[in-house]
One Martini backbone bead per residue (centre of mass of N, CA, C, O) as a GRO file, in nm:
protein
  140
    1UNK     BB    1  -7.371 -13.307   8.491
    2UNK     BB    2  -7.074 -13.354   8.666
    3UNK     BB    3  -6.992 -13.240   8.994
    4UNK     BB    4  -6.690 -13.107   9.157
    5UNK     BB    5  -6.496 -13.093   9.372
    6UNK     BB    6  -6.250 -12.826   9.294
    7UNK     BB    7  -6.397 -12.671   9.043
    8UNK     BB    8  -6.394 -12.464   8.771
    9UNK     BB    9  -6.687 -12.260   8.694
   10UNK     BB   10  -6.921 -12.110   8.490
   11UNK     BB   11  -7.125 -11.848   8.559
   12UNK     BB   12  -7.488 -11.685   8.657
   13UNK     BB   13  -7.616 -11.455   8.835
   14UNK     BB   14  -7.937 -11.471   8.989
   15UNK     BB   15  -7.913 -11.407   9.272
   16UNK     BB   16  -7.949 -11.158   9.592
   17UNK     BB   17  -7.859 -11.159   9.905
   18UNK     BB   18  -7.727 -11.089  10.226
   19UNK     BB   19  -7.561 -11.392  10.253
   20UNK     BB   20  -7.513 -11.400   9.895
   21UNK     BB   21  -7.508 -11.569   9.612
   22UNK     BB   22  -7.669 -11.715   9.297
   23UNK     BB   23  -7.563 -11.987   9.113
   24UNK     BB   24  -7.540 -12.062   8.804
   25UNK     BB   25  -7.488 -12.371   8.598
   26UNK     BB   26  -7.401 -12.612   8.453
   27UNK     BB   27  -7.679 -12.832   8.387
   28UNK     BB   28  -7.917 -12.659   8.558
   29UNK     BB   29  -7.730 -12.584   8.833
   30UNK     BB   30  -7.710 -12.471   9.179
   31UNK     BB   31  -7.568 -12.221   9.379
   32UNK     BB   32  -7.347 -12.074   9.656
   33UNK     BB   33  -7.253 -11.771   9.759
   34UNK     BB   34  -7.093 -11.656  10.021
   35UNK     BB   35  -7.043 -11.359  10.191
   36UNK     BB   36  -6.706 -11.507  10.244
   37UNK     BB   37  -6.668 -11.595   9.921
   38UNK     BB   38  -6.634 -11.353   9.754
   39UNK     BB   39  -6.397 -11.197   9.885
   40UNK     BB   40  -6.049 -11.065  10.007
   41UNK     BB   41  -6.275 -10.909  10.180
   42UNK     BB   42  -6.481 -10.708  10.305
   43UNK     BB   43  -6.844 -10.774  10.307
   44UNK     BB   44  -7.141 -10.583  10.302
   45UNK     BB   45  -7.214 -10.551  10.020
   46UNK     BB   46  -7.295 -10.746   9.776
   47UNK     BB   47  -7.331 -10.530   9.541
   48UNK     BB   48  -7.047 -10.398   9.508
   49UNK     BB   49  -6.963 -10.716   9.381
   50UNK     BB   50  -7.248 -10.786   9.228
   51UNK     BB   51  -7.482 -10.873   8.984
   52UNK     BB   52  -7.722 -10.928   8.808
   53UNK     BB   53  -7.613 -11.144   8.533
   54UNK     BB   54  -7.338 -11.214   8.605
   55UNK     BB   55  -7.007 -11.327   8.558
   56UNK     BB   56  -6.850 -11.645   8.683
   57UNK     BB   57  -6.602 -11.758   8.868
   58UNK     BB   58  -6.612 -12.064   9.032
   59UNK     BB   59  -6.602 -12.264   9.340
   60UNK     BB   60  -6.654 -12.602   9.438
   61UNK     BB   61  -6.643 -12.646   9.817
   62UNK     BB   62  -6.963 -12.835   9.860
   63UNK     BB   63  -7.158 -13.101   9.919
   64UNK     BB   64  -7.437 -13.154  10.101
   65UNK     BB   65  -7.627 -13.400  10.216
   66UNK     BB   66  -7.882 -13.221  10.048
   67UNK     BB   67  -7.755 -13.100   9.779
   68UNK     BB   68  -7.597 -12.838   9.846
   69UNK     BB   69  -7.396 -12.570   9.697
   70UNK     BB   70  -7.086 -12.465   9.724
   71UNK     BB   71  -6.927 -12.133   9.663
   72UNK     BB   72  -6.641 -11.973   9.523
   73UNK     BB   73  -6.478 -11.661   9.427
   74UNK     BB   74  -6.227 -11.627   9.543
   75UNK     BB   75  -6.069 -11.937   9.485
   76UNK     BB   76  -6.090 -11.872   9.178
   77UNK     BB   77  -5.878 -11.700   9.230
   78UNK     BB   78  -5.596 -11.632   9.178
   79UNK     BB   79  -5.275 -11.643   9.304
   80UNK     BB   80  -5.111 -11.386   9.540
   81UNK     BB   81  -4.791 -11.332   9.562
   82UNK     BB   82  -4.607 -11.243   9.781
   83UNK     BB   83  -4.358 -10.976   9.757
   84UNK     BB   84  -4.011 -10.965   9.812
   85UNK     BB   85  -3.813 -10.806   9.911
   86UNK     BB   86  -3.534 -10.639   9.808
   87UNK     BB   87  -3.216 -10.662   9.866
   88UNK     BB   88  -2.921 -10.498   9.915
   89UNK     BB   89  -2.660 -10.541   9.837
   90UNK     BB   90  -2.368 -10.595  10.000
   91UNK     BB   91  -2.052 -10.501  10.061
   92UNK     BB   92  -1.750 -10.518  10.134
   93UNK     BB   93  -1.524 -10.434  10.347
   94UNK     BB   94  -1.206 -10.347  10.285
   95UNK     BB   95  -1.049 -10.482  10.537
   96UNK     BB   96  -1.209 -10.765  10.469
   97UNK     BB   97  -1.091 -10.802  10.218
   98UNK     BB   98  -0.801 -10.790  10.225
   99UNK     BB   99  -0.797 -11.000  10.437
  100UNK     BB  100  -0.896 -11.251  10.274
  101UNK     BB  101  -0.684 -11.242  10.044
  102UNK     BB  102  -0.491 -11.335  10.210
  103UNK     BB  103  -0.582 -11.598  10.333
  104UNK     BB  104  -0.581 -11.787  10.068
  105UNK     BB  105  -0.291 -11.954  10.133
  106UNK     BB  106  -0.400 -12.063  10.375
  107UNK     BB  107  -0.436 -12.268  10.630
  108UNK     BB  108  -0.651 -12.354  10.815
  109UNK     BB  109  -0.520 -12.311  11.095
  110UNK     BB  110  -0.456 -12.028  11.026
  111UNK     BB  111  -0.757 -11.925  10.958
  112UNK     BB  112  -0.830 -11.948  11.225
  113UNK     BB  113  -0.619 -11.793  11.390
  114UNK     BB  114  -0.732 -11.518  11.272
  115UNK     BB  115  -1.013 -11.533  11.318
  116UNK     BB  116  -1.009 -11.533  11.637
  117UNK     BB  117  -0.846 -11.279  11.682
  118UNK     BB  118  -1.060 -11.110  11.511
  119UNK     BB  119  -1.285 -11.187  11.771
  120UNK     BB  120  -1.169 -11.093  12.007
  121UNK     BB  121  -1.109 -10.790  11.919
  122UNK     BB  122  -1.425 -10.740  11.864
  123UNK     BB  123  -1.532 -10.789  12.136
  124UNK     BB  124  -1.368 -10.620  12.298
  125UNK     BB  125  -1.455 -10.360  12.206
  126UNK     BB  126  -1.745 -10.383  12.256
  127UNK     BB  127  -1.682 -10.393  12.569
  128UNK     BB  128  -1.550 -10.115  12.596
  129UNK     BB  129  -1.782  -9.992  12.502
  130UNK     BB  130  -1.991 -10.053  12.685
  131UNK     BB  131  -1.878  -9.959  12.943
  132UNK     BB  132  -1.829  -9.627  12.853
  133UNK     BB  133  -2.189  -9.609  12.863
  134UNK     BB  134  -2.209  -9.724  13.144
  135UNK     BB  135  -2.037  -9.522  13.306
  136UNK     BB  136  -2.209  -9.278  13.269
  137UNK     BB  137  -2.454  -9.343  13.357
  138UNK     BB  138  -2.404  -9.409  13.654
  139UNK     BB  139  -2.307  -9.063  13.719
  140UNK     BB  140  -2.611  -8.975  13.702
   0.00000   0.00000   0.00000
């Protein structure tokens, strides 16, 4: 049987080591899972994750040189997407829906120039809002 890199195979752990475990494969060939292809935590012991003689699907990722086979069990694994908080819809408040409202029967250049208007407001109530904090702080 001819071994693929990239493809994912059914095997049975025969040793471990420090460093590994050794995983029989179809065809009568053998590969290693190093111990950091093992899970996608830190292992500190192999043993706490693998034992002689159990199943694992491994991922072969690499024939070097030698005919030595590298194996991973973490790359055999699904991939777990991570799951984006959903965020809660916000309503629009009641003043900007109603302005929204008005303003749908209006032309382009009515709705900039109202735009304007409206943004223009609320710069100024900021920057006067800021000044009232900074001139605050001044006096202390």
């Amino acid at each position: 049987m001819e071994l693929t890199v990239g493809t994912i195979y059914d095997g049975k752990v025969t040793r471990i080591t420090k460093f590994g475990a050794f995983v029989a494969l179809p065809g009568g060939k053998s590969g290693m899972v190093h111990i950091s292809e093992i899970a996608n935590t830190y292992v500190e012991d192999i043993k706490q994750f693998l034992t002689e003689g159990q199943e694992v699907k491994v991922k072969l990722i690499a024939i070097d040189e030698q005919g030595r086979i590298n194996l991973s069990i973490k790359k055999a694994l699904p991939e777990k997407r991570p799951e984006r908080p959903q965020r809660p819809r916000q309503a629009v408040p009641a003043p900007v829906r109603s302005t929204l409202q008005k303003t749908s029967d209006l032309s382009f250049e009515d709705k900039l120039k109202h735009f304007m208007q409206a943004s223009e407001s609320r710069i100024s109530d900021s920057r006067a809002f800021g000044e009232k904090r900074s001139s605050r702080r001044r006096g202390r």
